[in-house]
Each structure stands twice: as structure tokens, then as C-alpha cells.
mmCIF file of C-alpha atoms and ligand atoms in Angstrom:
data_model
loop_
_atom_site.group_PDB
_atom_site.id
_atom_site.type_symbol
_atom_site.label_atom_id
_atom_site.label_comp_id
_atom_site.label_asym_id
_atom_site.label_seq_id
_atom_site.Cartn_x
_atom_site.Cartn_y
_atom_site.Cartn_z
ATOM 1 C CA MET A 1 80.485 92.312 106.432
ATOM 2 C CA ALA A 2 83.300 89.996 107.557
ATOM 3 C CA PRO A 3 86.364 90.421 105.475
ATOM 4 C CA LEU A 4 87.214 87.759 102.801
ATOM 5 C CA LEU A 5 90.375 86.777 104.514
ATOM 6 C CA GLU A 6 91.210 88.087 108.115
ATOM 7 C CA PHE A 7 95.443 87.345 109.874
ATOM 8 C CA LYS A 8 95.012 87.624 113.521
ATOM 9 C CA ASN A 9 97.865 88.069 115.150
ATOM 10 C CA VAL A 10 99.165 84.759 113.945
ATOM 11 C CA SER A 11 102.506 82.847 114.976
ATOM 12 C CA LYS A 12 103.211 79.668 114.318
ATOM 13 C CA ILE A 13 105.882 77.638 116.690
ATOM 14 C CA TYR A 14 107.629 74.788 116.170
ATOM 15 C CA ASN A 15 109.236 72.444 119.118
ATOM 16 C CA PRO A 16 107.876 75.547 121.398
ATOM 17 C CA GLY A 17 110.001 75.545 124.189
ATOM 18 C CA LYS A 18 114.081 75.914 124.717
ATOM 19 C CA ASP A 19 114.258 74.881 120.646
ATOM 20 C CA GLU A 20 111.370 76.287 119.398
ATOM 21 C CA THR A 21 111.631 77.898 115.940
ATOM 22 C CA VAL A 22 109.343 80.869 115.535
ATOM 23 C CA ALA A 23 108.453 80.384 111.831
ATOM 24 C CA LEU A 24 105.678 83.177 111.621
ATOM 25 C CA ASP A 25 105.407 86.040 114.412
ATOM 26 C CA ASN A 26 102.299 87.780 114.917
ATOM 27 C CA LEU A 27 101.214 88.456 111.609
ATOM 28 C CA SER A 28 98.322 89.891 110.784
ATOM 29 C CA PHE A 29 96.619 91.380 107.406
ATOM 30 C CA THR A 30 93.570 91.088 105.499
ATOM 31 C CA LEU A 31 91.506 90.385 102.432
ATOM 32 C CA LYS A 32 88.670 91.564 101.231
ATOM 33 C CA GLU A 33 86.105 89.968 98.805
ATOM 34 C CA GLU A 34 85.488 92.800 96.910
ATOM 35 C CA GLU A 35 88.820 94.428 96.663
ATOM 36 C CA PRO A 36 90.330 91.394 94.247
ATOM 37 C CA THR A 37 93.784 91.974 94.674
ATOM 38 C CA ILE A 38 97.376 90.584 94.048
ATOM 39 C CA LEU A 39 99.560 89.999 97.365
ATOM 40 C CA THR A 40 103.067 89.028 97.362
ATOM 41 C CA VAL A 41 104.572 87.640 100.594
ATOM 42 C CA ALA A 42 108.373 87.702 99.803
ATOM 43 C CA GLY A 43 111.446 86.317 101.626
ATOM 44 C CA GLU A 44 114.292 83.506 101.771
ATOM 45 C CA SER A 45 114.033 80.137 102.519
ATOM 46 C CA GLY A 46 113.534 80.211 106.366
ATOM 47 C CA SER A 47 111.187 83.623 106.557
ATOM 48 C CA GLY A 48 108.033 81.996 106.979
ATOM 49 C CA LYS A 49 106.058 82.385 103.773
ATOM 50 C CA THR A 50 105.655 78.600 103.127
ATOM 51 C CA THR A 51 104.258 78.716 106.501
ATOM 52 C CA LEU A 52 101.892 80.994 105.396
ATOM 53 C CA ALA A 53 100.791 79.046 102.714
ATOM 54 C CA MET A 54 100.486 75.326 104.861
ATOM 55 C CA LEU A 55 98.421 77.768 107.725
ATOM 56 C CA LEU A 56 96.644 79.780 105.655
ATOM 57 C CA LEU A 57 95.595 75.899 103.946
ATOM 58 C CA GLY A 58 94.434 74.500 106.941
ATOM 59 C CA PHE A 59 97.594 71.825 106.707
ATOM 60 C CA ILE A 60 98.936 73.063 110.041
ATOM 61 C CA SER A 61 97.319 75.478 112.915
ATOM 62 C CA ALA A 62 98.723 78.633 114.336
ATOM 63 C CA THR A 63 100.325 78.512 117.369
ATOM 64 C CA HIS A 64 98.816 81.583 118.582
ATOM 65 C CA GLY A 65 96.002 84.032 116.981
ATOM 66 C CA GLN A 66 93.624 83.172 114.474
ATOM 67 C CA ILE A 67 92.567 82.893 110.800
ATOM 68 C CA LEU A 68 89.268 84.150 110.053
ATOM 69 C CA TYR A 69 87.670 82.707 106.570
ATOM 70 C CA LYS A 70 84.890 84.879 105.650
ATOM 71 C CA GLY A 71 84.581 86.129 109.514
ATOM 72 C CA LYS A 72 84.903 82.019 110.729
ATOM 73 C CA ASP A 73 87.511 80.411 112.383
ATOM 74 C CA ILE A 74 89.395 78.468 109.776
ATOM 75 C CA ASP A 75 89.952 75.557 112.733
ATOM 76 C CA ASN A 76 86.416 75.571 113.634
ATOM 77 C CA LEU A 77 84.904 75.325 110.116
ATOM 78 C CA ARG A 78 82.718 71.891 109.869
ATOM 79 C CA GLY A 79 80.342 70.475 107.118
ATOM 80 C CA LYS A 80 79.820 72.579 104.220
ATOM 81 C CA GLU A 81 81.652 75.611 105.411
ATOM 82 C CA LYS A 82 84.660 73.439 105.481
ATOM 83 C CA VAL A 83 84.027 72.333 101.847
ATOM 84 C CA ALA A 84 83.226 75.493 100.676
ATOM 85 C CA PHE A 85 86.428 76.640 102.242
ATOM 86 C CA ARG A 86 88.428 73.633 100.769
ATOM 87 C CA LYS A 87 87.070 74.637 97.497
ATOM 88 C CA GLU A 88 87.564 78.642 97.649
ATOM 89 C CA VAL A 89 90.876 78.356 98.653
ATOM 90 C CA GLN A 90 93.516 76.763 96.236
ATOM 91 C CA ALA A 91 96.864 76.078 95.448
ATOM 92 C CA VAL A 92 99.279 76.077 92.937
ATOM 93 C CA PHE A 93 102.729 75.103 93.881
ATOM 94 C CA GLN A 94 106.229 75.105 92.450
ATOM 95 C CA ASP A 95 106.871 71.527 90.516
ATOM 96 C CA PRO A 96 104.156 71.239 87.550
ATOM 97 C CA PHE A 97 104.773 67.723 87.368
ATOM 98 C CA ALA A 98 103.927 67.041 91.258
ATOM 99 C CA VAL A 99 99.796 66.459 90.929
ATOM 100 C CA PHE A 100 100.381 64.656 87.493
ATOM 101 C CA ASN A 101 99.981 60.607 87.409
ATOM 102 C CA PRO A 102 101.561 59.482 84.712
ATOM 103 C CA PHE A 103 99.020 57.320 83.961
ATOM 104 C CA TYR A 104 96.008 59.571 83.008
ATOM 105 C CA THR A 105 95.230 62.368 80.793
ATOM 106 C CA VAL A 106 94.646 65.618 81.811
ATOM 107 C CA ASP A 107 90.818 65.227 81.609
ATOM 108 C CA HIS A 108 91.158 63.527 84.564
ATOM 109 C CA LEU A 109 93.214 65.860 86.904
ATOM 110 C CA LEU A 110 90.253 67.985 86.166
ATOM 111 C CA GLU A 111 87.916 65.207 86.465
ATOM 112 C CA VAL A 112 88.529 64.778 90.281
ATOM 113 C CA PRO A 113 87.464 68.340 91.590
ATOM 114 C CA ILE A 114 85.020 68.316 89.210
ATOM 115 C CA ASN A 115 83.435 64.882 90.757
ATOM 116 C CA ARG A 116 84.452 65.805 94.668
ATOM 117 C CA PHE A 117 82.862 69.119 94.764
ATOM 118 C CA LYS A 118 80.182 68.266 92.360
ATOM 119 C CA ILE A 119 80.471 71.431 90.342
ATOM 120 C CA ALA A 120 78.552 70.025 87.051
ATOM 121 C CA SER A 121 75.686 67.948 86.930
ATOM 122 C CA ASN A 122 76.229 65.637 83.607
ATOM 123 C CA LYS A 123 79.613 64.655 81.362
ATOM 124 C CA HIS A 124 78.911 67.393 79.275
ATOM 125 C CA GLU A 125 78.737 70.623 82.094
ATOM 126 C CA ALA A 126 81.778 69.175 83.146
ATOM 127 C CA ARG A 127 83.675 69.113 79.627
ATOM 128 C CA GLU A 128 82.339 72.374 79.296
ATOM 129 C CA LYS A 129 84.223 74.038 82.842
ATOM 130 C CA MET A 130 87.236 72.332 81.608
ATOM 131 C CA ASN A 131 87.164 73.504 78.130
ATOM 132 C CA GLU A 132 86.407 77.163 79.892
ATOM 133 C CA ALA A 133 89.201 76.729 82.522
ATOM 134 C CA LEU A 134 91.400 76.122 80.096
ATOM 135 C CA THR A 135 90.710 78.779 77.925
ATOM 136 C CA ALA A 136 90.791 80.780 80.874
ATOM 137 C CA VAL A 137 94.479 80.495 81.283
ATOM 138 C CA GLY A 138 95.485 80.693 77.537
ATOM 139 C CA LEU A 139 95.409 76.651 76.770
ATOM 140 C CA GLN A 140 93.592 75.486 73.271
ATOM 141 C CA PRO A 141 91.172 72.579 74.843
ATOM 142 C CA ASP A 142 91.428 70.451 71.967
ATOM 143 C CA GLU A 143 95.085 69.868 71.927
ATOM 144 C CA ILE A 144 95.686 69.287 75.735
ATOM 145 C CA LEU A 145 92.333 66.981 76.531
ATOM 146 C CA GLY A 146 93.295 63.286 75.886
ATOM 147 C CA ARG A 147 97.093 63.968 76.487
ATOM 148 C CA TYR A 148 99.238 62.583 79.031
ATOM 149 C CA PRO A 149 101.537 64.194 81.002
ATOM 150 C CA HIS A 150 104.518 63.090 79.505
ATOM 151 C CA GLN A 151 103.137 64.752 76.475
ATOM 152 C CA LEU A 152 103.065 68.193 77.719
ATOM 153 C CA SER A 153 105.648 71.194 78.785
ATOM 154 C CA GLY A 154 106.396 72.275 82.458
ATOM 155 C CA GLY A 155 104.583 75.513 81.310
ATOM 156 C CA GLN A 156 101.366 73.979 79.743
ATOM 157 C CA ARG A 157 101.573 71.730 82.700
ATOM 158 C CA GLN A 158 101.451 74.647 85.217
ATOM 159 C CA ARG A 159 98.669 76.485 83.502
ATOM 160 C CA ILE A 160 97.141 72.818 83.505
ATOM 161 C CA ASN A 161 97.415 73.375 87.717
ATOM 162 C CA ILE A 162 95.864 76.903 87.253
ATOM 163 C CA ALA A 163 92.599 75.681 85.877
ATOM 164 C CA ARG A 164 92.133 73.135 87.724
ATOM 165 C CA ALA A 165 91.931 75.651 90.617
ATOM 166 C CA LEU A 166 90.229 78.097 88.718
ATOM 167 C CA ILE A 167 87.473 75.076 87.819
ATOM 168 C CA MET A 168 86.174 75.472 91.574
ATOM 169 C CA ARG A 169 85.780 79.206 91.204
ATOM 170 C CA PRO A 170 88.051 79.913 94.020
ATOM 171 C CA LYS A 171 88.298 83.221 96.105
ATOM 172 C CA ILE A 172 91.867 82.982 96.948
ATOM 173 C CA LEU A 173 94.479 81.633 95.214
ATOM 174 C CA ILE A 174 97.658 80.664 96.583
ATOM 175 C CA ALA A 175 100.698 80.756 94.496
ATOM 176 C CA ASP A 176 103.102 79.439 96.099
ATOM 177 C CA GLU A 177 106.679 80.141 93.915
ATOM 178 C CA PRO A 178 104.662 79.287 90.457
ATOM 179 C CA VAL A 179 106.963 80.160 87.986
ATOM 180 C CA SER A 180 110.793 79.286 89.369
ATOM 181 C CA MET A 181 110.672 75.434 87.853
ATOM 182 C CA VAL A 182 109.074 76.939 84.600
ATOM 183 C CA ASP A 183 111.321 77.660 81.455
ATOM 184 C CA ALA A 184 112.486 81.788 82.001
ATOM 185 C CA SER A 185 110.339 82.129 78.921
ATOM 186 C CA LEU A 186 107.177 81.035 79.727
ATOM 187 C CA ARG A 187 107.075 82.820 82.828
ATOM 188 C CA ALA A 188 105.635 86.553 81.852
ATOM 189 C CA ASN A 189 102.866 84.037 80.699
ATOM 190 C CA ILE A 190 101.700 82.365 83.683
ATOM 191 C CA LEU A 191 102.132 85.366 85.304
ATOM 192 C CA GLU A 192 99.725 87.048 83.002
ATOM 193 C CA THR A 193 97.389 84.312 83.349
ATOM 194 C CA LEU A 194 97.653 84.577 87.158
ATOM 195 C CA GLN A 195 96.683 88.372 86.393
ATOM 196 C CA VAL A 196 93.547 87.718 84.058
ATOM 197 C CA LEU A 197 92.142 85.043 87.520
ATOM 198 C CA GLN A 198 92.527 88.417 89.815
ATOM 199 C CA LYS A 199 91.100 91.274 86.963
ATOM 200 C CA ASP A 200 88.325 88.427 85.116
ATOM 201 C CA TYR A 201 87.490 86.081 87.548
ATOM 202 C CA GLY A 202 88.006 88.412 91.109
ATOM 203 C CA VAL A 203 90.631 85.720 92.726
ATOM 204 C CA SER A 204 93.016 87.204 95.320
ATOM 205 C CA ILE A 205 96.241 86.067 94.755
ATOM 206 C CA ILE A 206 98.613 85.337 97.553
ATOM 207 C CA TYR A 207 101.757 84.907 95.080
ATOM 208 C CA ILE A 208 105.089 83.494 97.587
ATOM 209 C CA THR A 209 108.384 83.931 95.589
ATOM 210 C CA HIS A 210 112.019 84.669 96.958
ATOM 211 C CA ASP A 211 111.742 86.365 93.396
ATOM 212 C CA LEU A 212 111.137 90.416 93.552
ATOM 213 C CA THR A 213 111.200 90.882 89.406
ATOM 214 C CA THR A 214 108.555 88.431 89.128
ATOM 215 C CA ALA A 215 106.461 90.248 91.905
ATOM 216 C CA PHE A 216 107.069 93.746 90.999
ATOM 217 C CA HIS A 217 105.429 92.894 87.491
ATOM 218 C CA ILE A 218 102.553 91.124 89.116
ATOM 219 C CA ALA A 219 102.134 92.217 92.532
ATOM 220 C CA ASP A 220 99.978 95.163 93.735
ATOM 221 C CA SER A 221 101.251 95.148 97.261
ATOM 222 C CA ILE A 222 104.233 93.267 99.077
ATOM 223 C CA MET A 223 104.953 91.911 102.518
ATOM 224 C CA VAL A 224 108.574 91.156 102.829
ATOM 225 C CA LEU A 225 109.304 88.688 105.611
ATOM 226 C CA TYR A 226 112.589 87.483 107.406
ATOM 227 C CA ARG A 227 112.847 84.829 110.649
ATOM 228 C CA GLY A 228 108.737 85.339 110.364
ATOM 229 C CA SER A 229 108.500 88.820 110.768
ATOM 230 C CA VAL A 230 107.429 91.653 108.346
ATOM 231 C CA MET A 231 110.382 94.238 107.270
ATOM 232 C CA GLU A 232 108.874 95.975 105.058
ATOM 233 C CA ALA A 233 105.436 96.138 103.251
ATOM 234 C CA GLY A 234 103.041 98.255 100.952
ATOM 235 C CA GLY A 235 102.809 99.133 97.321
ATOM 236 C CA VAL A 236 105.359 97.152 95.429
ATOM 237 C CA ASP A 237 106.248 100.374 93.360
ATOM 238 C CA GLU A 238 107.176 101.950 96.959
ATOM 239 C CA VAL A 239 109.115 98.544 98.475
ATOM 240 C CA ILE A 240 111.039 97.626 95.180
ATOM 241 C CA LYS A 241 111.618 100.846 94.181
ATOM 242 C CA THR A 242 112.616 103.323 96.605
ATOM 243 C CA PRO A 243 112.728 100.164 99.625
ATOM 244 C CA GLN A 244 113.624 101.802 103.430
ATOM 245 C CA HIS A 245 114.479 98.857 105.305
ATOM 246 C CA PRO A 246 117.993 97.779 105.565
ATOM 247 C CA TYR A 247 116.810 94.244 104.419
ATOM 248 C CA THR A 248 114.523 95.047 101.390
ATOM 249 C CA GLN A 249 117.883 97.609 100.619
ATOM 250 C CA LEU A 250 120.034 94.271 101.181
ATOM 251 C CA LEU A 251 117.357 92.308 98.646
ATOM 252 C CA VAL A 252 116.820 94.955 96.049
ATOM 253 C CA ASP A 253 120.192 96.020 95.307
ATOM 254 C CA SER A 254 121.276 92.107 94.775
ATOM 255 C CA ILE A 255 118.353 92.099 91.809
ATOM 256 C CA PRO A 256 120.273 92.280 88.415
ATOM 257 C CA TRP A 257 117.591 94.105 86.899
ATOM 258 C CA PRO A 258 118.802 93.261 82.903
ATOM 259 C CA ASP A 259 119.201 89.792 83.677
ATOM 260 C CA LEU A 260 115.242 88.516 84.924
ATOM 261 C CA ASN A 261 116.746 85.158 85.118
ATOM 262 C CA ARG A 262 118.931 85.360 87.881
ATOM 263 C CA ARG A 263 117.132 85.146 91.515
ATOM 264 C CA TRP A 264 117.831 87.132 94.219
ATOM 265 C CA GLY A 265 118.564 85.350 97.094
ATOM 266 C CA GLN A 266 121.038 83.493 95.316
ATOM 267 C CA THR A 267 124.784 84.715 95.981
ATOM 268 C CA ASP A 268 124.970 87.124 98.933
ATOM 269 C CA LEU A 269 122.413 86.193 101.198
ATOM 270 C CA VAL A 270 123.034 83.407 102.898
ATOM 271 C CA PRO A 271 121.393 83.710 106.430
ATOM 272 C CA SER A 272 123.882 84.652 109.051
ATOM 273 C CA GLU A 273 125.455 82.502 111.435
ATOM 274 C CA ASP A 274 125.284 85.421 114.261
ATOM 275 C CA SER A 275 123.426 84.854 117.363
ATOM 276 C CA VAL A 276 119.653 85.995 116.722
ATOM 277 C CA ILE A 277 118.595 89.053 119.508
ATOM 278 C CA GLY A 278 115.314 87.001 120.787
ATOM 279 C CA THR A 279 114.067 90.243 121.868
ATOM 280 C CA GLY A 280 115.356 92.359 119.454
ATOM 281 C CA CYS A 281 115.606 93.274 116.077
ATOM 282 C CA LYS A 282 115.619 89.887 113.647
ATOM 283 C CA PHE A 283 117.894 91.509 111.452
ATOM 284 C CA TYR A 284 120.365 93.130 113.825
ATOM 285 C CA SER A 285 123.135 90.278 112.894
ATOM 286 C CA ARG A 286 123.277 91.227 109.256
ATOM 287 C CA CYS A 287 122.628 94.965 110.085
ATOM 288 C CA PRO A 288 125.142 97.779 108.499
ATOM 289 C CA HIS A 289 122.737 100.369 110.327
ATOM 290 C CA ALA A 290 122.398 98.294 114.059
ATOM 291 C CA MET A 291 122.121 100.344 117.387
ATOM 292 C CA ASP A 292 121.454 99.926 120.766
ATOM 293 C CA VAL A 293 118.332 100.800 120.678
ATOM 294 C CA CYS A 294 117.634 97.832 118.038
ATOM 295 C CA LYS A 295 118.317 94.863 121.175
ATOM 296 C CA SER A 296 114.468 95.432 121.593
ATOM 297 C CA ARG A 297 111.947 94.748 118.692
ATOM 298 C CA PRO A 298 111.476 97.585 116.849
ATOM 299 C CA GLY A 299 107.574 98.179 115.400
ATOM 300 C CA LEU A 300 105.892 99.230 112.243
ATOM 301 C CA PHE A 301 106.611 102.841 111.400
ATOM 302 C CA GLN A 302 104.654 104.238 108.528
ATOM 303 C CA LEU A 303 106.839 106.073 106.233
ATOM 304 C CA GLU A 304 104.299 106.692 102.974
ATOM 305 C CA PRO A 305 100.748 106.359 102.787
ATOM 306 C CA TYR A 306 101.728 102.641 100.870
ATOM 307 C CA GLN A 307 104.887 101.963 103.014
ATOM 308 C CA THR A 308 106.144 100.487 106.644
ATOM 309 C CA ALA A 309 109.036 99.523 107.638
ATOM 310 C CA SER A 310 110.062 97.648 111.168
ATOM 311 C CA CYS A 311 113.138 99.810 111.722
ATOM 312 C CA TYR A 312 114.519 101.999 114.336
ATOM 313 C CA LEU A 313 115.568 104.158 111.607
ATOM 314 C CA TYR A 314 112.430 105.458 110.985
ATOM 315 C CA LYS A 315 111.371 105.816 114.901
ATOM 316 C CA ASP A 316 110.508 109.388 114.733
ATOM 317 C CA LYS A 317 107.674 108.051 111.920
ATOM 318 C CA PRO A 318 104.339 107.460 113.410
ATOM 319 C CA GLU A 319 103.974 103.777 114.838
ATOM 320 C CA LEU A 320 101.440 101.750 113.072
ATOM 321 C CA LYS A 321 99.744 99.018 114.740
ATOM 322 C CA THR A 322 100.327 95.266 113.715
ATOM 323 C CA GLU A 323 96.782 94.787 113.235
ATOM 324 C CA ALA A 324 97.037 97.898 111.085
ATOM 325 C CA LEU A 325 99.322 96.408 108.754
ATOM 326 C CA SER A 326 96.355 96.233 105.440
ATOM 327 C CA SER A 327 95.733 99.867 105.608
ATOM 328 C CA VAL A 328 99.381 100.454 103.751
ATOM 329 C CA LEU A 329 98.843 97.584 101.201
ATOM 330 C CA PRO A 330 96.930 98.809 98.248
ATOM 331 C CA VAL A 331 94.481 96.382 96.208
HETATM 332 FE FE1 SF4 B 1 118.830 97.740 111.755
HETATM 333 FE FE2 SF4 B 1 118.053 98.146 113.701
HETATM 334 FE FE3 SF4 B 1 116.983 98.836 111.508
HETATM 335 FE FE4 SF4 B 1 117.111 96.766 112.821
HETATM 336 S S1 SF4 B 1 115.992 98.083 113.345
HETATM 337 S S2 SF4 B 1 117.112 96.830 110.491
HETATM 338 S S3 SF4 B 1 119.035 96.334 113.470
HETATM 339 S S4 SF4 B 1 118.831 99.994 112.119
#
């Protein structure tokens, strides 16, 4: 059976040519339908994580490589297959306010996808679907339906966004910084809701974040991106507890663990102005261990069954093919 999702050597280059920006560089990974998982894609601004989300949603096309959904290139989906893809790959974005129209009640927001994708055959069934989805995300339908956006908290709105996605019975949910604009006190509840979706509804979640602390709490596996390339990947326990790549070490060292409200990347991780070596390690200009050999691009070296790093410090370890990245991502 074809994997649910397959990124095959995907690159996205903006303005190809002299002033090109490589937003995503030769990324390969797969998600299996029978093994729903939470995969974190972590990185600073400019790491390529949002480009990955836009590619997966089909909002932009890859410059090189292919993105396959159930074995079919998403750029070639047409008709019913395209509708199914739109329904089964859902997203929740950072801003819980953006999708709400202040003139409509919550009901309207939930009815739109139900009608568009013909999810219910009558109003009664539509109401049941809404009730079920709201309950699944920890909301009381009677308290929520009929309300206007200004009558709801940020946390409630973000849960409604998740409920809206859940109504479609997605196979994949892209959660792009879903808690970064939500009160700290409500973040844990929303993250728990994502875990419920994975465990009880079999949804694979791609959790995009710059926040390693939340990633650690909810994800099974993690890919750390820097300037469009995977620096380190593996199980969250392995990568966050024992980071091996100098970049991941820098990120983890910057986490003030007792204070979950401080986001890593806020202070000492401003991208350097140093020149980037086009064919070398992308982290070269910031790396305290940089060596001559780093002027050529390192491959992925396998450190543990569930840990790989793109760094010459580990050149004695077996090299992992780019296409085999998923083999180190536990589900
Ligand atoms: Fe540093 Fe070299 Fe490793 Fe890159 S390959 S992270 S420059 S030691």
C-alpha cells in the first residue's frame, strides 16, 4: 500500500538563479496511514518549516521532487481525488482569530465545510457532526454554538478551529504554531487536544513550531530544520534530551526549561550575517566546531536507531540516505 504521504527529494527555490533562496532543500520523509503520529518540524524563522506546510497543502509547488498523497502526485490530483485531498489534509494556523468572521456565529464557521464537502445529508446530521467535533476538542456544544467570535476566548477559538478540521475526518493535520498566540495557561489543553486527535481519531499531525518545549511534550519524532535543510532528526527524547548537532545543541541550551513561556530563538539565535557557503554546511558560519571538511555539504549520519545528524563530527558513523530519513522517525 502506498504511504499516506511521501515527500520525495523535495526542494523549493524562490527566484531561481542568481538571487535564489533555497527555502527547502532535498527533503524526504513519509507518513503511513496505519501509523498515525505526531511529527514536529522545528526551526527558526527562515528554516523552511512554513514552506513545508504550504507545499503540503498544495498552496505552492515544489521546484524539484515530488509530494505524493496516497501514491499520487498532489500537483496532478483532479476531480474527486483533489476534493478528497482537500478534505483529508487540514490545517490549523497560528492566529485563532483569523478565520472568524465577526458577523457570523460559530455555527456558520462549522457549517461551511460541512456544506462544501457534503459531510451531512440534513441539518440534524450536520448538528450532530458539530456537536461531536466540539466535544472531541473539549468544548461544550451548548455553550459554544450560537455565539459570536468576540464572545469566545483565544483558547476556545483555537479549539473551534481544530474542531472545524476534525469535522472533515482528516488523515493529516498541519498544526502551524497553533499555541503561540494562545494564553500560556491554555496551551497544554490545546496540545492535549492534538494528542486526542492522533490517538482517538487516527490523525497524523505535523506540528510546526519554533518551540522545542511544546514539541517535547507532544511529539513522537522531530526534524530540526536550518535554512531549508535537516540538521538533526529522530525521536523527540533522543534529539531534545541528547542533541548531537551543534545547531540543535545551541537551541536546546537556550531553552529555559523551568519557564515554558519563554520561546527559544528569542534572543541569542538571530541569524548571523556571515556568508553562507553555497556548497558547504549551512551552519558553518555559526558553528564553533567548523572544520575545513565542512566546506562541503555533510550528509546525514546515523547516531542511534532513532537519531541522525547532518554533521562531520559524526563522519565515522554510517551515512543515512536522504530518502531513508523516515527510518529514524519513531511513530
Ligand atoms: Fe559544524 Fe561542520 Fe558539523 Fe556543520 S558539519 S555543524 S560546520 S562541525
